[in-house]
mmCIF file of C-alpha atoms in Angstrom:
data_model
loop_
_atom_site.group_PDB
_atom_site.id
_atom_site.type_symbol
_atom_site.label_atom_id
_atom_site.label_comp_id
_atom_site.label_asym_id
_atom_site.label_seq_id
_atom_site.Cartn_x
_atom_site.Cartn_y
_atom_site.Cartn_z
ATOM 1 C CA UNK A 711 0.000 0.000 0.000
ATOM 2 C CA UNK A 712 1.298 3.503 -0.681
ATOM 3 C CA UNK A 713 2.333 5.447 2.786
ATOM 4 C CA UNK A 714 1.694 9.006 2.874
ATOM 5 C CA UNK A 715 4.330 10.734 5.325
ATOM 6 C CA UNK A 716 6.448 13.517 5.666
ATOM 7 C CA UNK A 717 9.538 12.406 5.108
ATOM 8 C CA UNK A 718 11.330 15.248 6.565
ATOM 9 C CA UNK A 719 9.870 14.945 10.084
ATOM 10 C CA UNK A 720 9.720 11.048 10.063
ATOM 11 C CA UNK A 721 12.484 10.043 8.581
ATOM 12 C CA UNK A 722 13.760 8.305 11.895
ATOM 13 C CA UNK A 723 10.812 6.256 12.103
ATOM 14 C CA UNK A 724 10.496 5.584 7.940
ATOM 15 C CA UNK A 725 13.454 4.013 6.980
ATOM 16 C CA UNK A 726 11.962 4.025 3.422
ATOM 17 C CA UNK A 727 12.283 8.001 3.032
ATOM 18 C CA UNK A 728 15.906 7.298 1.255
ATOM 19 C CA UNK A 729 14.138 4.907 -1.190
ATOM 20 C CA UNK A 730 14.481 7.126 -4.516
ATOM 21 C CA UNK A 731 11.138 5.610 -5.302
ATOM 22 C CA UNK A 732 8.777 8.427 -3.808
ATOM 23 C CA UNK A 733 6.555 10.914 -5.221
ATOM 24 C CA UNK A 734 6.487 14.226 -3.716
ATOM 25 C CA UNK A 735 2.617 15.374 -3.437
ATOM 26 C CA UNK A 736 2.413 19.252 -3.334
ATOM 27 C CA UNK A 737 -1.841 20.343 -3.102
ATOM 28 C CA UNK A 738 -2.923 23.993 -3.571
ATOM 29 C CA UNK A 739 -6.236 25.432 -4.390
ATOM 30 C CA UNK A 740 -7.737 28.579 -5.781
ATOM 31 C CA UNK A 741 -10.627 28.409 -3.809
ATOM 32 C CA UNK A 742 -11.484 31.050 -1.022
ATOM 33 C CA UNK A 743 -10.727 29.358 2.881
ATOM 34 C CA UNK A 744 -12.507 28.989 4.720
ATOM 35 C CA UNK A 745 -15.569 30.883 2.912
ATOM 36 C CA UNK A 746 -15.197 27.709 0.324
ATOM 37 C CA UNK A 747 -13.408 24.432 1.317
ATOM 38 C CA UNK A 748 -12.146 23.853 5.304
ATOM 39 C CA UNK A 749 -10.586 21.142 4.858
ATOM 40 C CA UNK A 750 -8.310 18.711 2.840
ATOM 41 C CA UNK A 751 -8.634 14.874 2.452
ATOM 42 C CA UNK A 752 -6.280 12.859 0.584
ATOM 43 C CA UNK A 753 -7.288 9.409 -0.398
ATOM 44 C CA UNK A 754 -4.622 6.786 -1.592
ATOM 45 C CA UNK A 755 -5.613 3.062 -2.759
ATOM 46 C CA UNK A 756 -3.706 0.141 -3.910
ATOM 47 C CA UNK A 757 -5.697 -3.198 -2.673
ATOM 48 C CA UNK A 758 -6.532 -1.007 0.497
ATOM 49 C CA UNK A 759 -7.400 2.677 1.240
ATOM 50 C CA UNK A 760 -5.295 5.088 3.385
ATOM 51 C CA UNK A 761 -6.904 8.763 3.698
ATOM 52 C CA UNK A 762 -5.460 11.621 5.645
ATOM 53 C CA UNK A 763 -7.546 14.752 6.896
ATOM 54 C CA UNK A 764 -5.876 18.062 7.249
ATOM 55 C CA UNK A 765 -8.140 21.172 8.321
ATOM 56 C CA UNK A 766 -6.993 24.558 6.670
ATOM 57 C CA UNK A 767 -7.811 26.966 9.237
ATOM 58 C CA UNK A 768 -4.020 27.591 10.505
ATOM 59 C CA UNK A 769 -2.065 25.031 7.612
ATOM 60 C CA UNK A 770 0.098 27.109 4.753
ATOM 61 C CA UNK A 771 -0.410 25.401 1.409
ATOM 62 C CA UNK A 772 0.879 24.216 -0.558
ATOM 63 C CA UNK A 773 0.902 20.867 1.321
ATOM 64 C CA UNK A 774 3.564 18.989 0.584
ATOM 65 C CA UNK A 775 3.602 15.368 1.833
ATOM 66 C CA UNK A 776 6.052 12.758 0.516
ATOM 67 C CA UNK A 777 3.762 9.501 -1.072
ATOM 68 C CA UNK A 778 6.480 6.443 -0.433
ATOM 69 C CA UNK A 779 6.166 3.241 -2.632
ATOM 70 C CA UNK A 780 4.961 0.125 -0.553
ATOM 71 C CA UNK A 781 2.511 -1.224 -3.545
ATOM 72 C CA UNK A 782 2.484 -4.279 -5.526
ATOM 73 C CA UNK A 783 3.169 -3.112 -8.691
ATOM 74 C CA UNK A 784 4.494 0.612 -8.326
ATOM 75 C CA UNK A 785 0.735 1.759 -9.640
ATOM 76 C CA UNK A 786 -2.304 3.347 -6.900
ATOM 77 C CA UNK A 787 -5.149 5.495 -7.574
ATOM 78 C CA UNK A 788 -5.684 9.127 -5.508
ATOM 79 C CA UNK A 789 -7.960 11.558 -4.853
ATOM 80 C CA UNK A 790 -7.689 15.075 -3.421
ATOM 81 C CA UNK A 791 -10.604 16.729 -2.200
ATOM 82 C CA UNK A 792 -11.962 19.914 -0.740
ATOM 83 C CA UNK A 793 -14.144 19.616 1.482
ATOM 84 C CA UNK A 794 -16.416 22.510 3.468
ATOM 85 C CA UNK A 795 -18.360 21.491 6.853
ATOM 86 C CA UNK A 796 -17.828 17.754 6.033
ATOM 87 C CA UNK A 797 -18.746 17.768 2.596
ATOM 88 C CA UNK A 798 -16.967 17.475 -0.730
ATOM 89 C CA UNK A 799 -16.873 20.236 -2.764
ATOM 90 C CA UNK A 800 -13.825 20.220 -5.090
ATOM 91 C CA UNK A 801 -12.365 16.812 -6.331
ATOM 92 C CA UNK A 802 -9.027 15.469 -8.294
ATOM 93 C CA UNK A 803 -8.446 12.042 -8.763
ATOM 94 C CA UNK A 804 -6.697 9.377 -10.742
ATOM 95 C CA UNK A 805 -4.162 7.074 -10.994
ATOM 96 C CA UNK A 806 -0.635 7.123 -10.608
ATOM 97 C CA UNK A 807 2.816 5.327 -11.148
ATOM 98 C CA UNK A 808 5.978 5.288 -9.464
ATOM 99 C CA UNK A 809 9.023 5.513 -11.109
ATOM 100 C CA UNK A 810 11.848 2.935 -11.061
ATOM 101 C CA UNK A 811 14.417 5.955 -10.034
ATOM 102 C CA UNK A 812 14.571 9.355 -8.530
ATOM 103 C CA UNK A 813 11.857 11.561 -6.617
ATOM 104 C CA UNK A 814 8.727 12.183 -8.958
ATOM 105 C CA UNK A 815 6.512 15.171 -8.158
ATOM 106 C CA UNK A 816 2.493 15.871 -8.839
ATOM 107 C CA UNK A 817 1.658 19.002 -8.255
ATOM 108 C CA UNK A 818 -2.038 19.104 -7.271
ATOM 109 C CA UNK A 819 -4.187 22.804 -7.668
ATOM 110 C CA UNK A 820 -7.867 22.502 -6.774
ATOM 111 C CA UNK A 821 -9.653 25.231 -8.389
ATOM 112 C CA UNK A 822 -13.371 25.665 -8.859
ATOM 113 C CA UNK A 823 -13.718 23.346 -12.058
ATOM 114 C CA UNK A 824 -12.899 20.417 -10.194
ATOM 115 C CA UNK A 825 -16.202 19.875 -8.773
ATOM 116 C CA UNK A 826 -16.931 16.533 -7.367
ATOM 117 C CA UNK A 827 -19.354 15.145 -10.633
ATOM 118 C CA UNK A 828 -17.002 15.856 -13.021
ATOM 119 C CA UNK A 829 -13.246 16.373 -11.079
ATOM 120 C CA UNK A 830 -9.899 17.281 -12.856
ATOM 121 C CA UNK A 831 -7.220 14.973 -13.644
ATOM 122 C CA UNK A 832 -3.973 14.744 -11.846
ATOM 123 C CA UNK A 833 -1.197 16.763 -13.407
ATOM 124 C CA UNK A 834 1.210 14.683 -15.261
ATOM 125 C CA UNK A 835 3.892 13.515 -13.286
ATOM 126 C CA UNK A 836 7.391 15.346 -13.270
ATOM 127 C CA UNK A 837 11.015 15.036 -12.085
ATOM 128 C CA UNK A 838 10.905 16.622 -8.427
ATOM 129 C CA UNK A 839 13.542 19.313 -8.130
ATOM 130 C CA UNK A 840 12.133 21.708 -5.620
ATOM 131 C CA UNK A 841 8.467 22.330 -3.305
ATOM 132 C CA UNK A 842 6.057 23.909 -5.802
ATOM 133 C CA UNK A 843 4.988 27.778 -5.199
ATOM 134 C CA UNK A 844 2.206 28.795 -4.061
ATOM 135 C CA UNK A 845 -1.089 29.894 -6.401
ATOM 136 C CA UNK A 846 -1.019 33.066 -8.245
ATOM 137 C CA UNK A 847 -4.052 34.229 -6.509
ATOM 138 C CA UNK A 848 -6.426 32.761 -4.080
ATOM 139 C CA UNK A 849 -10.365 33.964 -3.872
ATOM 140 C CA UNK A 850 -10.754 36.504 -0.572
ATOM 141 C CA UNK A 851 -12.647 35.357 2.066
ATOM 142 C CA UNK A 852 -14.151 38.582 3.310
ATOM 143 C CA UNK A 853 -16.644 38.989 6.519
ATOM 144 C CA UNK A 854 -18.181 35.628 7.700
ATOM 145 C CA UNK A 855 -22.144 36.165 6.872
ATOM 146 C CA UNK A 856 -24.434 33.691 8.130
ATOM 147 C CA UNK A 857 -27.543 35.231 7.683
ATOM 148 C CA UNK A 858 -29.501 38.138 6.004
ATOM 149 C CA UNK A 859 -32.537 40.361 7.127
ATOM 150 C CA UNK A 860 -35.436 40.597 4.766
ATOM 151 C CA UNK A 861 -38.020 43.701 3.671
ATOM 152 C CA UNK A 862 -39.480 45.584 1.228
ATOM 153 C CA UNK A 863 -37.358 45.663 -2.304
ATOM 154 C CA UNK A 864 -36.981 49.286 -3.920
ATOM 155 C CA UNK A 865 -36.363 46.793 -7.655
ATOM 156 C CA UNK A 866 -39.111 46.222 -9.766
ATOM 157 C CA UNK A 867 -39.898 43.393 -12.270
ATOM 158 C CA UNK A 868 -37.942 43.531 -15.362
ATOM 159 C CA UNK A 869 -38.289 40.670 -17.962
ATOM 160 C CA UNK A 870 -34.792 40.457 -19.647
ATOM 161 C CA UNK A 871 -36.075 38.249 -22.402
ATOM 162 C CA UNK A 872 -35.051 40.706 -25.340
ATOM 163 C CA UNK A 873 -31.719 42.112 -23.737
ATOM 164 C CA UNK A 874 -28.929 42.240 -26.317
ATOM 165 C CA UNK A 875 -25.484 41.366 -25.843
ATOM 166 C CA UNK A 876 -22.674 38.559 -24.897
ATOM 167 C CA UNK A 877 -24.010 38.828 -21.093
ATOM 168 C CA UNK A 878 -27.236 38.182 -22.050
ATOM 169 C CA UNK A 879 -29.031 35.139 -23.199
ATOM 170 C CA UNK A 880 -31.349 31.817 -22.757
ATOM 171 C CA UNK A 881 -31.062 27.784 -21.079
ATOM 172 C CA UNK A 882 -33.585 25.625 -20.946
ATOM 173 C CA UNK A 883 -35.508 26.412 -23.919
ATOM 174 C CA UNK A 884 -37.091 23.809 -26.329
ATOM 175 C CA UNK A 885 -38.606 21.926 -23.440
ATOM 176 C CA UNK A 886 -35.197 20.911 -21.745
ATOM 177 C CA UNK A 887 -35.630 20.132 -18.167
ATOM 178 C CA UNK A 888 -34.137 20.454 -14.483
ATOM 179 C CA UNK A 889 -31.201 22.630 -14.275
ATOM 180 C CA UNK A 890 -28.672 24.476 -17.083
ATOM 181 C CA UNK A 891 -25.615 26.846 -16.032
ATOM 182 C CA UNK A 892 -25.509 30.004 -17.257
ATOM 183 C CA UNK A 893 -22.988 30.513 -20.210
ATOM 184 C CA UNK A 894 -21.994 33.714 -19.349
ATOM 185 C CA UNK A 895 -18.587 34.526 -21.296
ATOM 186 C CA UNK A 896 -15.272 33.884 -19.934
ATOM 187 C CA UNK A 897 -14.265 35.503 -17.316
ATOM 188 C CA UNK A 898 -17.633 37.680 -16.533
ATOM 189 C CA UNK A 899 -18.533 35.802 -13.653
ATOM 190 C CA UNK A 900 -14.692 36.171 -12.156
ATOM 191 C CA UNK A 901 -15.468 40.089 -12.893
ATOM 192 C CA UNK A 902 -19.431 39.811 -11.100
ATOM 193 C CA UNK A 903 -17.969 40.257 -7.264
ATOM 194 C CA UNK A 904 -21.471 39.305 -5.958
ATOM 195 C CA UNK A 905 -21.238 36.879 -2.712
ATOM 196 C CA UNK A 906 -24.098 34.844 -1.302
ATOM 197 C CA UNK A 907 -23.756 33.875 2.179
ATOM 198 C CA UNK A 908 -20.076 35.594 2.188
ATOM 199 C CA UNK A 909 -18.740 32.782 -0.162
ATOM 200 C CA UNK A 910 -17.852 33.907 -3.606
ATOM 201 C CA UNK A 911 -19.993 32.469 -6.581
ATOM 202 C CA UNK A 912 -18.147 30.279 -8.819
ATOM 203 C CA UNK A 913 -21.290 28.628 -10.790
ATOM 204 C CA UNK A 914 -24.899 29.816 -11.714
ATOM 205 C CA UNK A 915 -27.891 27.429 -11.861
ATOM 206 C CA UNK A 916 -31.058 27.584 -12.990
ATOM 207 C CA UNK A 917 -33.655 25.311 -12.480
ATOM 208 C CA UNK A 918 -37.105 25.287 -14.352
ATOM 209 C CA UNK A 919 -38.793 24.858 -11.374
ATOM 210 C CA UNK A 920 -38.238 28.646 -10.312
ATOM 211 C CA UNK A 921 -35.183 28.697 -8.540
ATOM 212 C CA UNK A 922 -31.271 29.495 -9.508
ATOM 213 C CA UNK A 923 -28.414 27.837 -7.301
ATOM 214 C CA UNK A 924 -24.316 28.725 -6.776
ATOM 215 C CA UNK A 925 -23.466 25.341 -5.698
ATOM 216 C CA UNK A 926 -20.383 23.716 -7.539
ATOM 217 C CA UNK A 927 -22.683 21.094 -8.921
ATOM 218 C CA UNK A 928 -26.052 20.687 -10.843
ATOM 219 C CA UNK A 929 -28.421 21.145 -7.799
ATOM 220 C CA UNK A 930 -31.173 18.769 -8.416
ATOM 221 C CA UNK A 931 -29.140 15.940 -10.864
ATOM 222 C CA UNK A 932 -32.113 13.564 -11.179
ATOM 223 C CA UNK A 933 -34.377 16.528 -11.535
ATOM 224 C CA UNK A 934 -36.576 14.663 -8.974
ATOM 225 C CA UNK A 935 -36.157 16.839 -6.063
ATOM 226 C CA UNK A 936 -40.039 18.368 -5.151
ATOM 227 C CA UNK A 937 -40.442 21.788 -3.957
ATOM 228 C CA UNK A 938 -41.486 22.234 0.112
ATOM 229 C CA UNK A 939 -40.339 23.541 3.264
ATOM 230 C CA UNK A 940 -36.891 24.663 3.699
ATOM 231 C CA UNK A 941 -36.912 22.794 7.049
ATOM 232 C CA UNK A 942 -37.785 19.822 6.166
ATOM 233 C CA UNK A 943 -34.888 17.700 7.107
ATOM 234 C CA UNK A 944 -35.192 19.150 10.156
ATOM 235 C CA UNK A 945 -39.047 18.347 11.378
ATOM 236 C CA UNK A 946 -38.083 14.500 9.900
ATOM 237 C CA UNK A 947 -40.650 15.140 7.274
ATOM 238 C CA UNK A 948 -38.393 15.304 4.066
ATOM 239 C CA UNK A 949 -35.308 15.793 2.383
ATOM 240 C CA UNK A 950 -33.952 19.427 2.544
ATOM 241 C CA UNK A 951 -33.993 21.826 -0.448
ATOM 242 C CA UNK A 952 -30.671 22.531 -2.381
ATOM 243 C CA UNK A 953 -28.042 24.368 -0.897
ATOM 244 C CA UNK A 954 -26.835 27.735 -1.714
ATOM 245 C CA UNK A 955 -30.153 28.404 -3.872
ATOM 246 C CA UNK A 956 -32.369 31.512 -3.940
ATOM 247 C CA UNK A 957 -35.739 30.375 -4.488
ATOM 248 C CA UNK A 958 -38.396 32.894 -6.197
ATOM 249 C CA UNK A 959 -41.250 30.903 -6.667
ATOM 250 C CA UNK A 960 -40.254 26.954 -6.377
ATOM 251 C CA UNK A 961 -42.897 24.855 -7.823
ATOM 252 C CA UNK A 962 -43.439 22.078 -10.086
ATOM 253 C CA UNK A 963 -43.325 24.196 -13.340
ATOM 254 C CA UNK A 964 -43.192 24.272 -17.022
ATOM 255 C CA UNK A 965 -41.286 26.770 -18.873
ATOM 256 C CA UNK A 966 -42.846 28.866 -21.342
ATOM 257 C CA UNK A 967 -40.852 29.436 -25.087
ATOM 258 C CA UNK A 968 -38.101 31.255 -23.575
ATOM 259 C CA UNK A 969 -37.113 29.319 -21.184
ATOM 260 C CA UNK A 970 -35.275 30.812 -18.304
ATOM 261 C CA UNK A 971 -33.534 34.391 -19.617
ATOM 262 C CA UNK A 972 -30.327 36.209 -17.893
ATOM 263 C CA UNK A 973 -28.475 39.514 -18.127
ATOM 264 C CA UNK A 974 -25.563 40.454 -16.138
ATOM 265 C CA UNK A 975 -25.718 44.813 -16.868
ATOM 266 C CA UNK A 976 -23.736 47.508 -15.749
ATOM 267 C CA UNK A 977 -19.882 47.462 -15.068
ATOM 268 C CA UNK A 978 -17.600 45.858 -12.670
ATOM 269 C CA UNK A 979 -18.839 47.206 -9.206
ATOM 270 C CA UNK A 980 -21.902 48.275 -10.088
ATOM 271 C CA UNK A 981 -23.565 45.249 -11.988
ATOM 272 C CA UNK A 982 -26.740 43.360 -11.222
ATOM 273 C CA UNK A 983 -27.432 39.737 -13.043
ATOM 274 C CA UNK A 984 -30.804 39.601 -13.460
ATOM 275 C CA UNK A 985 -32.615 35.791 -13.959
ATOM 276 C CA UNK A 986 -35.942 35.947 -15.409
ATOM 277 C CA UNK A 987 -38.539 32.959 -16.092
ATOM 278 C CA UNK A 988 -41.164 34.499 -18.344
ATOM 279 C CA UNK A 989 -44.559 33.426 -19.235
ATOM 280 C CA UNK A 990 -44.286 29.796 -16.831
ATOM 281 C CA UNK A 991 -46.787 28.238 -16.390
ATOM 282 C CA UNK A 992 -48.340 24.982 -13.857
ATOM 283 C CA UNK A 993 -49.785 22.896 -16.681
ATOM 284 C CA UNK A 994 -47.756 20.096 -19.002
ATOM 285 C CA UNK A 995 -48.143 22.786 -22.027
ATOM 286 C CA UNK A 996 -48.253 26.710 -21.130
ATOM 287 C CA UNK A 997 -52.087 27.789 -22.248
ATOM 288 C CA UNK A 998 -53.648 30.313 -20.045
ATOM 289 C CA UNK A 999 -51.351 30.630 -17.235
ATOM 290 C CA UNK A 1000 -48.705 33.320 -17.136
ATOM 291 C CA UNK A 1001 -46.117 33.194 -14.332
ATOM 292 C CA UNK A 1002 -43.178 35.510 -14.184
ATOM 293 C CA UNK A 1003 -40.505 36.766 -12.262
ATOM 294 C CA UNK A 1004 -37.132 37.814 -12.078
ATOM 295 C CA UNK A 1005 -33.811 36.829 -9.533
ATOM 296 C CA UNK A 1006 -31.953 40.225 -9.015
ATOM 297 C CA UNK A 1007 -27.998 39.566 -7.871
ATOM 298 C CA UNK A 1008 -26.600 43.012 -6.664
ATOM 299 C CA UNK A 1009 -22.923 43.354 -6.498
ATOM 300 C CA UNK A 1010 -22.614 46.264 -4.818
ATOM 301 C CA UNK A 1011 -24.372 45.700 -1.595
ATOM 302 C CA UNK A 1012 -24.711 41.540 -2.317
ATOM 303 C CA UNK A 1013 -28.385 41.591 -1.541
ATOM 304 C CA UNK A 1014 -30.724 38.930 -3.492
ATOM 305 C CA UNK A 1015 -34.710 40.296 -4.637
ATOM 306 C CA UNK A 1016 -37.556 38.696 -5.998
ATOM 307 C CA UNK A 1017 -39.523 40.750 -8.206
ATOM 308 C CA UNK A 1018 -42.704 39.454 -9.724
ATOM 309 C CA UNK A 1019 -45.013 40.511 -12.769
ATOM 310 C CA UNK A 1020 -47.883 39.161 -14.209
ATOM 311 C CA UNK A 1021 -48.743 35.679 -12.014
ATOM 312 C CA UNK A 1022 -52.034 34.291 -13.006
ATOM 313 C CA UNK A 1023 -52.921 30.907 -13.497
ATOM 314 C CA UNK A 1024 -55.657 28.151 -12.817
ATOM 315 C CA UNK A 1025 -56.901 27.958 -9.627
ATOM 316 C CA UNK A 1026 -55.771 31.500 -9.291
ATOM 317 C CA UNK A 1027 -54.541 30.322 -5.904
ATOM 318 C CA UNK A 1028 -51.486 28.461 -7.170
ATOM 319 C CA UNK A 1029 -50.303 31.464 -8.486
ATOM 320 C CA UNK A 1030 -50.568 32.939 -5.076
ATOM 321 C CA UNK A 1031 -48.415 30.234 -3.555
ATOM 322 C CA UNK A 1032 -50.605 27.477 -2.809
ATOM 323 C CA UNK A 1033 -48.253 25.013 -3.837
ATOM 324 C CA UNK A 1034 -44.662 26.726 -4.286
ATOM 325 C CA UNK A 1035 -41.935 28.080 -1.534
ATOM 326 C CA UNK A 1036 -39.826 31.072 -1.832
ATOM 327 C CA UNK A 1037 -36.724 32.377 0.216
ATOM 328 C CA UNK A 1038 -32.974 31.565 0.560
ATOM 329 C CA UNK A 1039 -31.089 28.851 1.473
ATOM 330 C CA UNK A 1040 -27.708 28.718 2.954
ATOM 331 C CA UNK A 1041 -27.673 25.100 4.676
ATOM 332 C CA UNK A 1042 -31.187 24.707 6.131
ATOM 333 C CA UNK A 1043 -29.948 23.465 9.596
ATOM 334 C CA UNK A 1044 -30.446 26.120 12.249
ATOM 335 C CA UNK A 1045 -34.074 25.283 13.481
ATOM 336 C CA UNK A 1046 -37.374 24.681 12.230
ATOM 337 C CA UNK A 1047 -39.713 27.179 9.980
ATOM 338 C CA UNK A 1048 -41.432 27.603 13.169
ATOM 339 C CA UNK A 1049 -39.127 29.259 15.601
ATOM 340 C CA UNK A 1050 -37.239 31.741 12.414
ATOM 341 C CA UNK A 1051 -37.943 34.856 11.703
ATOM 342 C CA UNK A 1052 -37.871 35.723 8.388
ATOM 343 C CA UNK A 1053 -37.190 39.128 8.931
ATOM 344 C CA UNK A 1054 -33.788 38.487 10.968
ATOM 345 C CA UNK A 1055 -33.018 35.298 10.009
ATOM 346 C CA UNK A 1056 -32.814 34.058 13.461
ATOM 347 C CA UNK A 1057 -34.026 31.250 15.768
ATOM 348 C CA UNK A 1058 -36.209 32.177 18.333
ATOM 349 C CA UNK A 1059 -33.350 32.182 20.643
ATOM 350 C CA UNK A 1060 -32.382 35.252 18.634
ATOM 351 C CA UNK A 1061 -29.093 34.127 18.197
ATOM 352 C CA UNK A 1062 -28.729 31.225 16.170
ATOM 353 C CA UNK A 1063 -28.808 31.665 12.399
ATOM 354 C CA UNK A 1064 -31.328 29.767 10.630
ATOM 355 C CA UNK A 1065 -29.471 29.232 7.551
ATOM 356 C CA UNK A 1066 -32.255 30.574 5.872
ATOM 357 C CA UNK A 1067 -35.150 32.779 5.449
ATOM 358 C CA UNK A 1068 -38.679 31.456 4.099
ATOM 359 C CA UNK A 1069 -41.094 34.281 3.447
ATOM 360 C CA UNK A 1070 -43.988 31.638 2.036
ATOM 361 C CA UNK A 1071 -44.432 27.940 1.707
ATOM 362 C CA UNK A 1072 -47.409 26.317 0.127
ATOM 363 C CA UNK A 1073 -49.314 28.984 1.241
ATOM 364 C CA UNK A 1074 -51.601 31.427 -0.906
ATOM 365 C CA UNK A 1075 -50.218 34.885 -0.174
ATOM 366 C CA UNK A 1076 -53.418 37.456 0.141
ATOM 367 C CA UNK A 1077 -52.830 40.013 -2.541
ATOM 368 C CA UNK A 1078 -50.605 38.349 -4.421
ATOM 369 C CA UNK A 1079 -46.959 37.390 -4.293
ATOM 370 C CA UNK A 1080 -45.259 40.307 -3.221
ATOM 371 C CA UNK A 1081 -41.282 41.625 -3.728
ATOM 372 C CA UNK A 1082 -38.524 41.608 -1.519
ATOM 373 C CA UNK A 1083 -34.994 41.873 -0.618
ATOM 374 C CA UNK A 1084 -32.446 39.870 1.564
ATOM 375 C CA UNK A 1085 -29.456 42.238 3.095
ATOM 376 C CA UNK A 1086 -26.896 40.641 3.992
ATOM 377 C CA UNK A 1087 -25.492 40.839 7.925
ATOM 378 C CA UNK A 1088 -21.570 39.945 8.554
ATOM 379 C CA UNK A 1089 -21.093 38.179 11.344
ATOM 380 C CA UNK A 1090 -19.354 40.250 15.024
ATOM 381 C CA UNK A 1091 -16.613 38.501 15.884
#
């Protein structure tokens, strides 16, 4: 089985560190810590599995640890992964061979297109001749927020169907289902400094089911995931909903001809993405209903609002929220719907953060669905 140790602190008790057949793992990552990944695990197998854990609070990466041969055959398979609270978030992984002479090196750099569905390859293997340096340039972690206040919006429905331009566009059109990322051009996400719960957004989802989500991977893969209560988990009644999601009107939905329509406007520092689903509707083929509202991302203050236009449908009450939910969602585990306040984002203790903040859930909203807006609050240390 391949050892993982450092040779230069145990090389008293690892007689092997002289072997010349060793390959020198350096790991880096791109990603923002801890707002992003917390935590390193490093997986080796050959006929068995040896993983080591390393949290990133106080450790300077690159880490460098020193993989020693002690396999059949010279050959083993790894996997690096970020993880954040406990689950994995970035992934690299694949085999690897030692050589029959000298110190090999891989140098591993987990950035954000490494996600754990479709993770990157390990770098080809080189001669070692010194520690690799550090990344060019890590995402900022700036103040911790763990929960957001909620009000009246000062935006107003836009439908960004017929925007022009690069930044501007269409997914899930011609009756494609679940989720789609948004193909914004290179590099005009890295230039959108928008944060959602303090963490910097990497990837855009949008679902047809009324919803977009920043989570590294597609948030509802099987597309079987039913709208409900964000607490769900929670009160034993149901799975929860997906993380990192902002959820305008989430409901079992089918898209009208555009499908679900985005514009990032404005320049860096002052742009707002807007995510529209226009002319949705609650039956298998859109007829008489006509549901529609728009996602506003704000990168100047990071606050989220739901807008709404024209929501009509058949009863008129499912238009009104009779069977959809709408809020935010961080990591639905602070307490139940029933002791947070939607306004503070607090357990009743008024102290614990919710991890989110529900303003409706299956539950016809008297006058309509109305707008509003979710500040952020950093965190006093």
């Amino acid at each position: 089985m391949t050892r993982l140790v450092r040779c230069t602190a145990l090389a008293a008790v690892f007689a092997g560190c002289a072997d010349p057949q060793q390959i020198v793992l350096s790991i880096d990552t791109t990603a923002g810590i801890p707002c992003e990944i917390d935590s390193l695990r490093i997986r080796g197998t050959a006929g068995k599995t040896v993983t080591i854990d390393r949290e990133l609070a106080d450790l300077r990466l690159p880490l460098a640890l020193t993989l020693e041969d002690g396999t059949a055959d010279g050959s083993f398979d790894l996997e690096v992964i970020g993880q954040k609270d406990g689950v994995d978030v970035l992934r690299a992984a694949g085999p690897l061979q030692f050589g029959t002479g000298g110190r090999l090196a891989a140098n591993v750099v987990l950035d954000s297109t490494c996600t754990v569905d479709s993770p990157c390859s390990l770098p080809a293997l080189q001669p070692y001749v010194a520690p690799a340096p550090p990344v060019a340039a890590r995402a900022e972690c700036t103040a911790v927020v763990d929960r957001y206040t909620a009000g009246p919006t000062t935006e107003t429905f836009r439908d960004v169907c017929t925007v022009p331009g690069d930044r501007a566009g269409r997914v899930l059109t011609g009756g494609a289902r679940g989720a789609a990322a948004l193909p914004l051009p290179e590099g005009a996400l890295d230039a959108f400094d928008f944060r959602f719960y303090g963490q910097p957004v990497r990837q855009i989802w949008a679902h047809e089911d009324g919803y977009i989500s920043f989570s590294t991977n597609s948030p509802d893969p099987g597309n079987d995931l039913n709208p409900g209560a964000f607490d769900r988990e929670l009160t034993g009644s149901g799975v929860p909903p997906p993380p990192q999601s902002v959820f305008a009107f989430w409901d079992a939905l089918t898209l009208g001809e555009t499908g679900v329509c985005y514009a990032l406007e404005g320049t860096p520092g002052t742009q707002k993405l807007r995510v529209t689903w226009s002319g949705a509707c609650h039956t298998t083929t859109c007829t008489t209903d006509r549901l529609n509202f728009t996602i506003v991302l704000d990168e100047r203050t990071d606050r989220v609002a739901l807008t709404y236009g024209e929501m009509t449908s058949t009863p008129p009450e499912r238009a009104q929220g009779s069977t959809a939910t709408s809020g935010i969602v961080d990591q639905a585990d602070g307490c139940p719907v029933s002791q947070c306040e939607l306004a503070t984002g607090l357990c009743s203790d008024g102290v614990t953060p919710c991890g989110y903040n529900q303003v409706f859930s299956q539950m016809p909203q008297a006058g309509g669905v109305q707008g509003i807006e979710f500040a952020p609050v950093a965190r006093s240390e």
